[in-house]
Amino acid sequence: MHKLWLQSFSNEMPLLNSPEEVARWELSQFHDASFSVCLRPEMGDGFEIDGDIITGGPTGVLYGAYTALFSSLTGKKHLKMRSEPAYRLRMLDFWDNLDGSVERGYAGRSLFFDHGGLHYDPQRIRFLARLLASCGINAVCINNVNVLFEAQRLMEDLLPDVAELAGLFRPFGIRLMLSCDFALPIRHGLPTADPLDQTVQDFWRSIAEKIWNAIPDFAGFVVKADSEHRPGPFTYGRSHAEGANMLGDAVEPFGGVVVWRAFVYNCQQDWRDTTTDRPKAAYEHYMPLDGAFHDNVLLQIKNGPFDFQVREPISPLLLSLRKTHLALEFQLTQEYTGHQIDIYSMPGLFSETFAQIPRGQLSAVAAVANIGRDDNYVGHPFAALNLFAYGCMAWQPDLSPRQVTELWCHLTYPSLSASCEEKLVQLLMDSREIYEKYTAPLGLCWMVNPGFHYGPSPDGYEYQSWGTYHKADRNAVGIDRTAQGTGYVLQYPPEIQKRYADPAVCPDHLLLFFHRVPYQAVMSDGRTLIQRIYDDHFEGCEAVDAMSQTLCQIAPSLPEDDSRVCLDRMEKQKLNAREWRDVVNTFFHRLSGADDAKGRKIYD
Ligand code: GCV
């Protein structure tokens, strides 16, 4: 079984009962270091390391143990440090269905489900829990936020099986969550799911009671309501605060939380309608509700205002709500970023996002898992970096992308030479910008194949109902989202508005997100926009060839399976990059009639 970044750790972990036992056992397996553990319950997740003494709370000792061991494996001895997580709740959300499929999953089928019920290898689940705990993740929501009909059974006859699964995660300090269907009361014969209806409120209280009886440390519910055809309070003329608070009240006696997703927009927009601009939707829905949510309700907001595109500005909602508990949501599974075939490393994204959010603004962090039943859990061996970095940075958001990438490389491939390791670190660090260049540079979103979301289709979403348009014509491309256009930019605090509203100062990588720009407009570096589009696509594609050469140099030093999978996927990435380059360049060449100043081949 693949051990990902726990390469140097023993495989033989016995059944243990608590994070403290796990901590002591992990430490006991490393003979070149001897640590002692001291429990201080009031420290919670926090810990202190002073030489060979680890002091921490009930879960803190576990995090302290992994930190001490990782440091010792990277040659750092005699640590003296104190640490506690920046965010109390560090969630991983699985989009797994009971039939074993995974929505937007690129690492094989579900690790939890099959054939309409729970179906898993306990060994693999325990190892997964160990991996997650080792990077600080402390909650997993096991089922898809699109709660398909069958999945409602997780709160019904399948609850004992869910409780058993919770028992496998518990010794690793990880609590379970479930996505729930807002219309569940109707399935049970109630005529309504109206959150203000007393019978509905009683129904949810009794559901909560059953769940917490079965799983005393259950963490709470994740809810996708009134979003992409999911049921929700709008059906009853109720607000999302009314809907979320009703569930909040139901779980409150048990100390539970409701994580309410803010991914609400009109997915049946008429493309002719220029008065609706999808990125504005979440802010318009939730700003008026600031202060209306109960204390145990968290609003979960995607990092950008659209939907995990290759590059988006930060969601303005994350910066503006002041009286609501917030959870930031990332997507590790590479839906729009290469399906775990192409390499796209996310530490840079995490770091840039955290850096823009004032300290204290967030209560929790969540990420959509990139995990499945593949032997290496994540499809592409290098995609494990995204999982590891997410966990580490949800704990310590100011870790630098390089630090976390180096740590991951060192732990995952301990026998790489220093020069190979440096090559791999650089390859991973560069991968995001390279992917962006050959696919959708300059803030151009949604040029992917509709539905499937891999490979280019510049006009694929242009006349659809999803509110995802770039409006390229023969003169210009992009949407004017300034005050003169859709007004989206006005949702940002004034100092950020200034940065985005003026095309002369707007960062190039977001230019076409905020502005409609003529192809012949001159960019800050003196090139025309059209030339920049061509250059980025040619350069991105060349960079993939260079990346492939670097990978060939590193591959012989990687474990055989990893080497094979990486090289095989790199061949596919090269084809994908070439396809993107040619399709997008041809698309803009046909529209603009402008030739490439460097005379490179653009197909007619
Ligand atoms: C789980 C995007 C994805 C959907 C996903 C949705 C969401 O639209 O394509 O698969 O649904 O986001 O985050 O709810």
Coordinates of C-alpha atoms and ligand atoms in Angstrom, one line a residue:
M1 CA 0.0 0.0 0.0
H2 CA 1.2 3.5 -0.9
K3 CA 2.3 5.5 2.1
L4 CA 2.4 9.0 0.5
W5 CA 4.3 11.4 2.8
L6 CA 4.4 8.8 5.6
Q7 CA 7.1 6.9 3.7
S8 CA 9.4 6.6 6.7
F9 CA 6.6 5.5 9.1
S10 CA 5.9 1.9 10.1
N11 CA 3.1 0.1 8.5
E12 CA 2.1 -2.0 11.4
M13 CA 0.1 0.3 13.6
P14 CA -2.1 -1.8 16.0
L15 CA -5.6 -0.8 16.9
L16 CA -5.4 2.2 19.2
N17 CA -8.0 4.1 21.0
S18 CA -7.1 7.7 21.3
P19 CA -4.9 10.4 19.7
E20 CA -2.7 10.2 22.7
E21 CA -2.1 6.4 22.2
V22 CA -1.5 7.1 18.5
A23 CA 1.0 9.8 19.3
R24 CA 2.9 7.6 21.8
W25 CA 3.0 4.7 19.3
E26 CA 4.1 6.8 16.4
L27 CA 6.9 8.2 18.5
S28 CA 8.0 4.8 19.8
Q29 CA 8.6 3.6 16.2
F30 CA 11.4 6.0 15.6
H31 CA 14.5 4.7 17.3
D32 CA 16.9 7.5 16.5
A33 CA 14.8 9.9 18.6
S34 CA 13.2 9.4 21.9
F35 CA 10.3 11.7 22.9
S36 CA 8.2 11.8 26.0
V37 CA 4.6 12.9 25.9
C38 CA 2.9 15.0 28.5
L39 CA -0.9 15.6 28.4
R40 CA -2.4 19.0 29.3
P41 CA -6.1 18.7 28.5
E42 CA -6.7 22.5 28.5
M43 CA -4.3 22.8 25.5
G44 CA -6.9 21.2 23.1
D45 CA -5.3 21.0 19.6
G46 CA -2.3 23.0 20.7
F47 CA 1.2 21.6 21.7
E48 CA 4.7 22.6 22.8
I49 CA 7.8 20.8 21.8
D50 CA 10.9 21.4 24.0
G51 CA 13.7 19.2 22.9
D52 CA 12.4 15.7 23.5
I53 CA 9.3 16.6 25.5
I54 CA 6.0 17.0 23.7
T55 CA 3.3 18.7 25.8
G56 CA -0.2 19.2 24.4
G57 CA -3.9 18.7 24.7
P58 CA -5.7 15.5 23.9
T59 CA -5.3 16.0 20.2
G60 CA -2.4 18.4 20.5
V61 CA -0.1 15.6 21.5
L62 CA -0.8 13.9 18.2
Y63 CA -0.1 17.0 16.1
G64 CA 3.0 17.6 18.3
A65 CA 4.2 14.1 17.6
Y66 CA 3.9 14.4 13.9
T67 CA 5.5 17.8 13.9
A68 CA 8.4 16.5 16.0
L69 CA 8.8 13.4 13.8
F70 CA 8.6 15.4 10.5
S71 CA 11.3 17.8 11.9
S72 CA 13.5 15.0 12.9
L73 CA 13.1 13.4 9.5
T74 CA 14.2 16.6 7.8
G75 CA 17.2 16.8 10.1
K76 CA 16.0 19.4 12.5
K77 CA 16.6 18.2 16.1
H78 CA 16.1 19.8 19.5
L79 CA 13.0 21.9 18.5
K80 CA 11.7 24.5 20.9
M81 CA 8.3 25.6 19.7
R82 CA 4.7 26.2 20.6
S83 CA 1.9 25.8 18.1
E84 CA -1.8 26.0 17.8
P85 CA -4.0 25.9 14.7
A86 CA -5.1 29.1 13.1
Y87 CA -8.6 27.6 12.5
R88 CA -10.4 25.3 14.9
L89 CA -12.3 23.3 12.2
R90 CA -10.1 22.0 9.4
M91 CA -12.4 20.0 7.2
L92 CA -12.1 17.7 4.2
D93 CA -15.3 17.4 2.1
F94 CA -15.8 14.2 0.1
W95 CA -18.2 14.4 -2.9
D96 CA -18.8 10.6 -2.7
N97 CA -22.0 8.9 -3.6
L98 CA -23.4 5.7 -2.2
D99 CA -23.0 3.9 -5.6
G100 CA -19.3 4.3 -5.2
S101 CA -19.0 7.1 -7.8
V102 CA -17.3 10.3 -6.8
E103 CA -18.5 13.6 -8.2
R104 CA -15.5 15.3 -9.8
G105 CA -13.3 12.5 -8.6
Y106 CA -10.1 11.7 -10.4
A107 CA -8.5 9.1 -8.1
G108 CA -10.8 6.1 -8.5
R109 CA -14.0 5.2 -6.9
S110 CA -15.1 6.1 -3.4
L111 CA -13.1 4.8 -0.4
F112 CA -16.2 4.8 1.7
F113 CA -19.2 3.6 -0.4
D114 CA -20.3 1.1 -3.0
H115 CA -23.5 -0.7 -4.1
G116 CA -25.7 1.7 -2.2
G117 CA -24.1 1.5 1.2
L118 CA -20.9 1.7 3.2
H119 CA -18.3 -0.5 1.7
Y120 CA -14.6 0.0 2.6
D121 CA -11.3 -1.5 3.6
P122 CA -10.8 -0.6 7.3
Q123 CA -7.0 -0.7 6.9
R124 CA -7.2 1.9 4.2
I125 CA -9.5 4.1 6.1
R126 CA -7.2 4.0 9.2
F127 CA -4.3 4.8 7.0
L128 CA -6.2 7.7 5.4
A129 CA -7.1 9.0 8.9
R130 CA -3.5 8.8 9.9
L131 CA -2.4 10.7 6.8
L132 CA -5.0 13.4 7.5
A133 CA -4.2 13.7 11.2
S134 CA -0.5 14.0 10.3
C135 CA -1.2 17.2 8.5
G136 CA -3.8 18.6 11.0
I137 CA -7.2 17.8 9.3
N138 CA -9.8 17.2 12.0
A139 CA -13.1 16.7 10.3
V140 CA -14.3 14.8 7.2
C141 CA -17.7 15.1 5.6
I142 CA -18.0 11.7 3.9
N143 CA -20.9 12.2 1.4
N144 CA -21.5 14.5 -1.6
V145 CA -23.1 17.9 -1.0
N146 CA -25.4 16.9 -3.9
V147 CA -27.2 14.4 -1.7
L148 CA -28.7 12.0 -4.1
F149 CA -31.8 10.3 -3.0
E150 CA -30.1 7.1 -1.7
A151 CA -27.6 9.0 0.4
Q152 CA -30.4 10.2 2.7
R153 CA -30.2 6.7 4.2
L154 CA -26.9 7.7 5.9
M155 CA -29.1 9.4 8.5
E156 CA -31.5 6.5 8.6
D157 CA -30.9 2.8 8.4
L158 CA -27.2 3.2 7.5
L159 CA -26.5 5.3 10.6
P160 CA -25.0 2.3 12.5
D161 CA -22.5 1.8 9.6
V162 CA -21.6 5.5 9.7
A163 CA -21.0 5.1 13.4
E164 CA -18.6 2.3 12.8
L165 CA -16.7 4.3 10.3
A166 CA -16.6 7.2 12.8
G167 CA -14.9 4.8 15.2
L168 CA -12.0 4.3 12.7
F169 CA -11.4 8.0 12.4
R170 CA -11.8 8.8 16.2
P171 CA -8.4 7.7 17.4
F172 CA -6.9 10.2 14.9
G173 CA -8.8 13.1 16.3
I174 CA -11.0 13.3 13.2
R175 CA -14.8 13.9 13.6
L176 CA -17.4 12.9 11.0
M177 CA -19.9 15.2 9.3
L178 CA -22.7 14.4 6.8
S179 CA -24.1 16.4 4.0
C180 CA -27.8 16.6 4.4
D181 CA -30.7 17.1 2.1
F182 CA -32.9 20.1 3.1
A183 CA -35.9 18.2 1.8
L184 CA -35.4 15.1 4.0
P185 CA -38.6 15.7 6.1
I186 CA -40.6 15.2 2.9
R187 CA -39.1 11.8 2.3
H188 CA -40.4 10.9 5.8
G189 CA -43.9 11.8 4.8
L190 CA -44.1 15.4 6.1
P191 CA -45.9 17.7 3.6
T192 CA -43.3 20.4 3.8
A193 CA -39.6 21.1 4.6
D194 CA -40.4 24.7 5.6
P195 CA -37.9 25.7 8.2
L196 CA -40.5 27.7 10.2
D197 CA -42.9 24.7 10.4
Q198 CA -42.9 23.2 13.9
T199 CA -43.2 19.6 12.6
V200 CA -40.1 20.2 10.4
Q201 CA -38.2 21.6 13.4
D202 CA -39.2 18.6 15.5
F203 CA -38.2 16.3 12.7
W204 CA -34.7 17.7 12.5
R205 CA -34.3 17.6 16.3
S206 CA -35.1 13.9 16.3
I207 CA -32.7 13.2 13.5
A208 CA -30.0 15.1 15.4
E209 CA -30.7 13.2 18.5
K210 CA -30.4 9.8 16.7
I211 CA -27.2 10.8 15.1
W212 CA -25.5 12.0 18.3
N213 CA -26.8 9.0 20.1
A214 CA -25.0 6.8 17.6
I215 CA -21.9 9.1 17.2
P216 CA -21.3 11.2 20.3
D217 CA -18.5 13.2 18.7
F218 CA -20.3 13.8 15.4
A219 CA -19.3 17.3 14.2
G220 CA -22.4 18.4 12.2
F221 CA -24.0 18.9 8.9
V222 CA -22.9 20.4 5.6
V223 CA -25.7 21.8 3.5
K224 CA -26.0 22.8 -0.2
A225 CA -29.4 24.5 -0.5
D226 CA -31.0 26.4 -3.3
S227 CA -28.0 25.7 -5.4
E228 CA -27.8 23.9 -8.7
H229 CA -31.3 22.4 -8.3
R230 CA -30.9 21.3 -4.7
P231 CA -33.9 22.0 -2.4
G232 CA -33.7 24.8 0.1
P233 CA -35.6 27.4 2.1
F234 CA -36.4 29.6 -1.0
T235 CA -39.2 27.1 -1.9
Y236 CA -41.0 28.3 1.2
G237 CA -40.2 32.0 0.8
R238 CA -37.7 31.7 3.7
S239 CA -34.3 33.2 3.9
H240 CA -31.1 31.2 4.1
A241 CA -30.6 32.5 7.7
E242 CA -34.0 31.0 8.6
G243 CA -33.1 27.7 6.9
A244 CA -29.6 27.4 8.4
N245 CA -30.7 28.5 11.9
M246 CA -33.4 25.9 12.0
L247 CA -30.8 23.2 11.5
G248 CA -28.5 25.1 13.8
D249 CA -31.1 24.9 16.6
A250 CA -31.5 21.2 15.9
V251 CA -27.8 20.4 16.4
E252 CA -27.1 23.0 19.1
P253 CA -28.0 20.7 22.2
F254 CA -25.2 18.4 21.0
G255 CA -22.6 21.0 20.4
G256 CA -22.9 20.5 16.6
V257 CA -22.4 22.9 13.8
V258 CA -24.1 23.6 10.5
V259 CA -21.8 24.4 7.6
W260 CA -24.0 26.2 5.1
R261 CA -22.6 26.6 1.6
A262 CA -22.8 30.0 0.0
F263 CA -22.6 28.7 -3.6
V264 CA -25.9 30.1 -4.6
Y265 CA -26.5 31.7 -8.0
N266 CA -28.9 31.5 -10.9
C267 CA -27.8 28.4 -13.0
Q268 CA -30.6 29.0 -15.4
Q269 CA -29.5 32.3 -16.7
D270 CA -30.4 33.4 -20.2
W271 CA -27.1 34.2 -21.9
R272 CA -28.7 37.2 -23.5
D273 CA -29.4 38.7 -20.0
T274 CA -26.6 41.3 -19.4
T275 CA -28.0 42.5 -16.1
T276 CA -27.1 39.4 -14.2
D277 CA -23.4 38.8 -13.5
R278 CA -22.8 35.4 -11.7
P279 CA -19.8 36.4 -9.6
K280 CA -22.0 39.0 -7.9
A281 CA -24.5 36.4 -6.7
A282 CA -23.1 35.1 -3.3
Y283 CA -22.5 38.6 -2.1
E284 CA -26.0 39.8 -3.1
H285 CA -27.5 36.8 -1.3
Y286 CA -25.6 36.8 1.9
M287 CA -24.4 40.4 2.7
P288 CA -28.0 41.4 3.7
L289 CA -28.0 38.4 6.1
D290 CA -24.8 39.4 8.0
G291 CA -25.5 39.0 11.7
A292 CA -28.6 36.9 11.1
F293 CA -27.0 33.5 11.4
H294 CA -26.8 31.7 14.8
D295 CA -23.5 31.1 16.5
N296 CA -23.2 27.5 15.5
V297 CA -23.8 28.2 11.8
L298 CA -20.8 28.7 9.5
L299 CA -21.1 30.1 6.0
Q300 CA -18.8 28.2 3.7
I301 CA -17.5 30.3 0.8
K302 CA -15.5 29.2 -2.2
N303 CA -12.1 31.0 -2.5
G304 CA -13.3 32.8 -5.7
P305 CA -16.7 34.2 -6.7
F306 CA -17.2 31.7 -9.6
D307 CA -16.3 28.1 -9.1
F308 CA -12.6 27.0 -8.5
Q309 CA -11.4 28.4 -11.8
V310 CA -7.7 28.3 -12.7
R311 CA -7.4 31.9 -11.4
E312 CA -10.1 34.0 -9.7
P313 CA -9.9 37.0 -7.5
I314 CA -10.8 36.4 -3.9
S315 CA -14.5 36.2 -3.1
P316 CA -15.5 39.6 -1.9
L317 CA -17.9 38.0 0.6
L318 CA -14.9 36.5 2.4
L319 CA -13.7 40.0 3.1
S320 CA -16.9 41.8 3.9
L321 CA -19.1 39.7 6.3
R322 CA -18.3 40.9 9.8
K323 CA -21.0 39.2 12.0
T324 CA -21.1 35.7 10.5
H325 CA -18.8 32.8 11.2
L326 CA -17.0 31.9 8.0
A327 CA -15.4 28.8 6.5
L328 CA -13.2 29.2 3.4
E329 CA -13.6 26.4 0.8
F330 CA -10.9 25.2 -1.6
Q331 CA -11.1 22.5 -4.1
L332 CA -8.3 19.9 -4.1
T333 CA -9.9 17.7 -6.6
Q334 CA -8.7 19.1 -9.9
E335 CA -12.0 19.7 -11.6
Y336 CA -10.9 22.7 -13.7
T337 CA -7.2 22.3 -13.1
G338 CA -6.3 19.2 -14.9
H339 CA -8.1 16.2 -13.5
Q340 CA -5.0 15.0 -11.6
I341 CA -3.5 14.2 -15.1
D342 CA -1.9 17.6 -15.5
I343 CA 0.2 18.9 -12.6
Y344 CA -1.2 21.9 -10.8
S345 CA 0.2 22.5 -7.3
M346 CA -1.9 24.6 -5.0
P347 CA 0.3 25.8 -2.1
G348 CA 0.6 29.2 -3.9
L349 CA -3.1 29.4 -4.2
F350 CA -3.6 28.7 -0.5
S351 CA -0.9 31.1 0.5
E352 CA -2.2 34.0 -1.7
T353 CA -5.8 33.4 -0.5
F354 CA -4.9 33.3 3.2
A355 CA -2.7 36.4 2.9
Q356 CA -5.7 38.4 1.6
I357 CA -8.0 37.5 4.5
P358 CA -7.6 39.5 7.7
R359 CA -6.6 37.4 10.7
G360 CA -9.7 36.5 12.8
Q361 CA -12.1 36.7 9.8
L362 CA -12.3 33.0 9.3
S363 CA -13.5 30.3 11.8
A364 CA -12.9 27.3 9.6
V365 CA -11.3 26.0 6.5
A366 CA -12.7 23.3 4.2
A367 CA -11.4 21.6 1.0
V368 CA -13.1 19.3 -1.5
A369 CA -11.1 16.0 -1.3
N370 CA -8.9 14.7 -4.2
I371 CA -9.0 11.2 -2.8
G372 CA -10.3 7.9 -4.0
R373 CA -9.6 4.2 -4.2
D374 CA -6.5 4.4 -6.4
D375 CA -3.5 2.8 -4.8
N376 CA -1.9 6.1 -4.1
Y377 CA -5.2 7.7 -3.0
V378 CA -4.9 10.8 -5.2
G379 CA -4.5 9.5 -8.8
H380 CA -1.3 11.5 -9.6
P381 CA 1.4 10.9 -7.0
F382 CA 2.2 14.7 -7.0
A383 CA -1.4 15.6 -6.2
A384 CA -0.8 14.4 -2.7
L385 CA 1.1 17.7 -2.2
N386 CA -2.2 19.6 -2.5
L387 CA -3.7 17.5 0.3
F388 CA -0.7 17.8 2.5
A389 CA -0.2 21.5 1.9
Y390 CA -3.9 22.2 2.5
G391 CA -3.8 20.5 5.9
C392 CA -0.5 22.2 6.9
M393 CA -1.6 25.6 5.8
A394 CA -5.1 25.3 7.4
W395 CA -3.1 25.0 10.6
Q396 CA -0.5 27.6 9.8
P397 CA -1.6 29.8 6.9
D398 CA 1.7 31.8 6.8
L399 CA 3.8 28.8 5.9
S400 CA 5.5 29.6 2.6
P401 CA 4.6 27.5 -0.5
R402 CA 8.3 26.6 -0.8
Q403 CA 8.6 25.4 2.8
V404 CA 5.6 23.2 2.5
T405 CA 6.6 21.8 -0.9
E406 CA 10.1 21.0 0.3
L407 CA 8.7 19.3 3.4
W408 CA 6.3 17.2 1.3
C409 CA 9.1 16.2 -1.2
H410 CA 11.4 15.3 1.6
L411 CA 8.9 13.1 3.4
T412 CA 7.5 11.5 0.3
Y413 CA 10.8 10.8 -1.4
P414 CA 13.3 10.6 1.4
S415 CA 16.0 9.0 -0.8
L416 CA 16.0 11.6 -3.6
S417 CA 19.3 13.4 -4.0
A418 CA 19.4 17.0 -3.0
S419 CA 19.6 18.1 -6.6
C420 CA 16.7 15.9 -7.7
E421 CA 14.7 17.1 -4.8
E422 CA 15.4 20.7 -5.7
K423 CA 14.3 20.0 -9.3
L424 CA 11.1 18.4 -8.1
V425 CA 10.3 21.3 -5.8
Q426 CA 10.8 23.8 -8.6
L427 CA 8.7 21.8 -11.0
L428 CA 5.9 21.7 -8.6
M429 CA 6.2 25.4 -7.7
D430 CA 6.0 26.4 -11.3
S431 CA 3.2 24.0 -12.3
R432 CA 0.3 26.3 -11.5
E433 CA 1.5 29.2 -13.6
I434 CA 2.3 26.9 -16.4
Y435 CA -1.1 25.3 -16.4
E436 CA -2.7 28.8 -16.3
K437 CA -0.6 29.9 -19.3
Y438 CA -1.6 27.1 -21.7
T439 CA -5.2 27.0 -20.6
A440 CA -6.8 30.3 -19.4
P441 CA -4.4 33.1 -18.8
L442 CA -5.2 36.7 -17.9
G443 CA -8.3 35.8 -15.8
L444 CA -10.1 34.1 -18.7
C445 CA -12.4 31.6 -17.2
W446 CA -14.7 28.8 -18.4
M447 CA -13.0 27.9 -21.7
V448 CA -13.1 24.2 -20.7
N449 CA -15.2 21.4 -22.3
P450 CA -18.7 21.8 -20.7
G451 CA -19.7 19.2 -18.2
F452 CA -16.5 17.2 -18.2
H453 CA -14.2 20.2 -17.6
Y454 CA -11.0 18.8 -19.1
G455 CA -9.6 20.2 -22.4
P456 CA -10.4 23.3 -24.3
S457 CA -13.7 24.5 -25.7
P458 CA -13.5 28.3 -25.9
D459 CA -17.2 28.8 -26.7
G460 CA -18.4 25.7 -24.9
Y461 CA -20.1 27.7 -22.1
E462 CA -20.8 30.9 -24.1
Y463 CA -24.4 30.3 -24.9
Q464 CA -25.3 28.1 -21.9
S465 CA -27.3 28.9 -18.8
W466 CA -24.5 28.9 -16.2
G467 CA -23.6 32.6 -16.2
T468 CA -20.1 31.9 -17.5
Y469 CA -19.3 34.1 -20.4
H470 CA -16.2 35.8 -21.9
K471 CA -17.9 37.5 -24.8
A472 CA -15.0 37.3 -27.2
D473 CA -15.8 39.1 -30.5
R474 CA -13.7 40.3 -33.3
N475 CA -12.5 43.4 -31.4
A476 CA -12.2 42.5 -27.7
V477 CA -12.6 39.9 -25.0
G478 CA -13.6 39.9 -21.3
I479 CA -16.4 41.4 -19.2
D480 CA -16.4 44.9 -17.8
R481 CA -17.0 44.4 -14.1
T482 CA -16.1 47.9 -13.1
A483 CA -18.7 50.5 -11.9
Q484 CA -19.3 51.3 -15.6
G485 CA -20.0 47.6 -16.3
T486 CA -21.6 45.1 -14.1
G487 CA -20.5 46.8 -10.9
Y488 CA -19.0 43.6 -9.5
V489 CA -15.8 45.4 -8.4
L490 CA -17.9 47.6 -6.1
Q491 CA -18.4 44.5 -3.8
Y492 CA -14.8 44.9 -2.7
P493 CA -13.5 47.2 0.1
P494 CA -12.3 50.5 -1.5
E495 CA -8.6 49.8 -1.4
I496 CA -9.1 46.6 -3.3
Q497 CA -11.5 48.2 -5.7
K498 CA -8.7 50.6 -6.7
R499 CA -6.4 47.7 -7.5
Y500 CA -8.9 46.0 -9.8
A501 CA -11.0 48.8 -11.3
D502 CA -8.2 50.5 -13.3
P503 CA -6.9 48.3 -16.1
A504 CA -3.6 50.1 -15.9
V505 CA -3.0 48.7 -12.4
C506 CA -5.1 45.6 -12.4
P507 CA -2.7 42.6 -12.2
D508 CA -2.3 40.9 -15.6
H509 CA -3.5 37.6 -14.3
L510 CA -6.9 39.0 -13.6
L511 CA -7.2 41.6 -16.3
L512 CA -9.9 39.9 -18.4
F513 CA -11.8 38.9 -15.3
F514 CA -12.4 42.6 -14.5
H515 CA -12.2 44.3 -17.9
R516 CA -13.2 44.0 -21.5
V517 CA -10.0 44.7 -23.4
P518 CA -9.5 45.3 -27.2
Y519 CA -7.0 42.8 -28.7
Q520 CA -4.8 45.7 -29.8
A521 CA -4.7 47.3 -26.4
V522 CA -1.1 47.6 -25.1
M523 CA -0.4 45.8 -21.9
S524 CA 2.0 47.0 -19.2
D525 CA 4.9 45.2 -20.7
G526 CA 4.4 46.8 -24.1
R527 CA 2.8 43.8 -25.8
T528 CA -0.7 43.9 -27.3
L529 CA -3.3 41.8 -25.6
I530 CA -3.6 39.4 -28.6
Q531 CA 0.1 38.9 -28.7
R532 CA 0.1 38.2 -24.9
I533 CA -2.6 35.6 -25.4
Y534 CA -0.6 33.9 -28.2
D535 CA 2.7 34.1 -26.2
D536 CA 1.2 32.7 -23.0
H537 CA -0.2 29.7 -24.9
F538 CA 3.0 29.0 -26.8
E539 CA 5.1 29.5 -23.7
G540 CA 2.9 27.4 -21.5
C541 CA 3.1 24.6 -23.9
E542 CA 6.9 24.8 -24.2
A543 CA 7.1 24.9 -20.4
V544 CA 5.3 21.6 -20.3
D545 CA 7.9 20.1 -22.6
A546 CA 10.6 21.4 -20.3
M547 CA 8.7 20.1 -17.3
S548 CA 8.6 16.7 -19.0
Q549 CA 12.3 16.7 -19.6
T550 CA 12.9 17.5 -15.9
L551 CA 10.5 14.8 -14.9
C552 CA 12.5 12.3 -17.0
Q553 CA 15.6 13.3 -15.1
I554 CA 13.9 12.8 -11.7
A555 CA 11.8 9.7 -12.6
P556 CA 14.6 7.0 -12.3
S557 CA 15.0 8.1 -8.6
L558 CA 11.3 7.9 -7.8
P559 CA 9.7 4.6 -6.7
E560 CA 8.8 2.5 -9.7
D561 CA 5.0 3.0 -9.5
D562 CA 5.2 6.7 -9.0
S563 CA 7.6 7.0 -11.9
R564 CA 5.4 5.1 -14.2
V565 CA 2.2 7.0 -13.3
C566 CA 4.0 10.4 -13.5
L567 CA 5.6 9.7 -16.9
D568 CA 2.4 8.3 -18.3
R569 CA 0.3 11.3 -17.1
M570 CA 2.9 13.7 -18.4
E571 CA 2.4 12.3 -21.9
K572 CA -1.3 13.1 -21.5
Q573 CA -0.5 16.6 -20.1
K574 CA 1.7 17.3 -23.1
L575 CA -1.1 16.5 -25.5
N576 CA -3.6 18.5 -23.4
A577 CA -1.3 21.5 -23.4
R578 CA -0.8 21.3 -27.2
E579 CA -4.6 21.0 -27.7
W580 CA -5.3 24.0 -25.5
R581 CA -2.6 26.1 -27.2
D582 CA -3.8 25.4 -30.7
V583 CA -7.5 25.6 -30.0
V584 CA -7.4 28.8 -28.1
N585 CA -4.9 30.5 -30.4
T586 CA -6.9 29.5 -33.5
F587 CA -10.1 30.7 -31.8
F588 CA -8.6 34.2 -31.2
H589 CA -6.8 34.3 -34.5
R590 CA -10.0 33.6 -36.4
L591 CA -11.8 36.3 -34.4
S592 CA -9.2 39.0 -34.4
G593 CA -7.5 38.4 -37.7
A594 CA -4.2 39.4 -35.9
D595 CA -1.1 37.4 -36.8
D596 CA 1.4 36.2 -34.3
A597 CA 4.3 38.8 -34.3
K598 CA 6.7 35.9 -33.9
G599 CA 5.3 34.0 -36.9
R600 CA 4.6 30.7 -35.0
K601 CA 2.2 28.2 -36.3
I602 CA -1.4 29.1 -35.6
Y603 CA -3.8 26.8 -37.4
D604 CA -6.5 28.2 -39.7
Ligands
GCV1 C1 -21.0 19.1 -6.0 C2 -19.5 22.8 -9.4 C3 -19.2 21.4 -9.8 C4 -20.3 20.5 -9.2 C5 -20.4 20.7 -7.6 C6 -20.6 22.2 -7.4 C7 -20.6 22.6 -5.9 O1 -20.6 23.3 -10.0 O2 -19.2 21.3 -11.1 O3 -20.0 19.2 -9.5 O4 -21.4 19.9 -7.0 O5 -19.6 23.0 -8.0 O6 -19.6 23.0 -5.4 O7 -21.7 22.3 -5.3

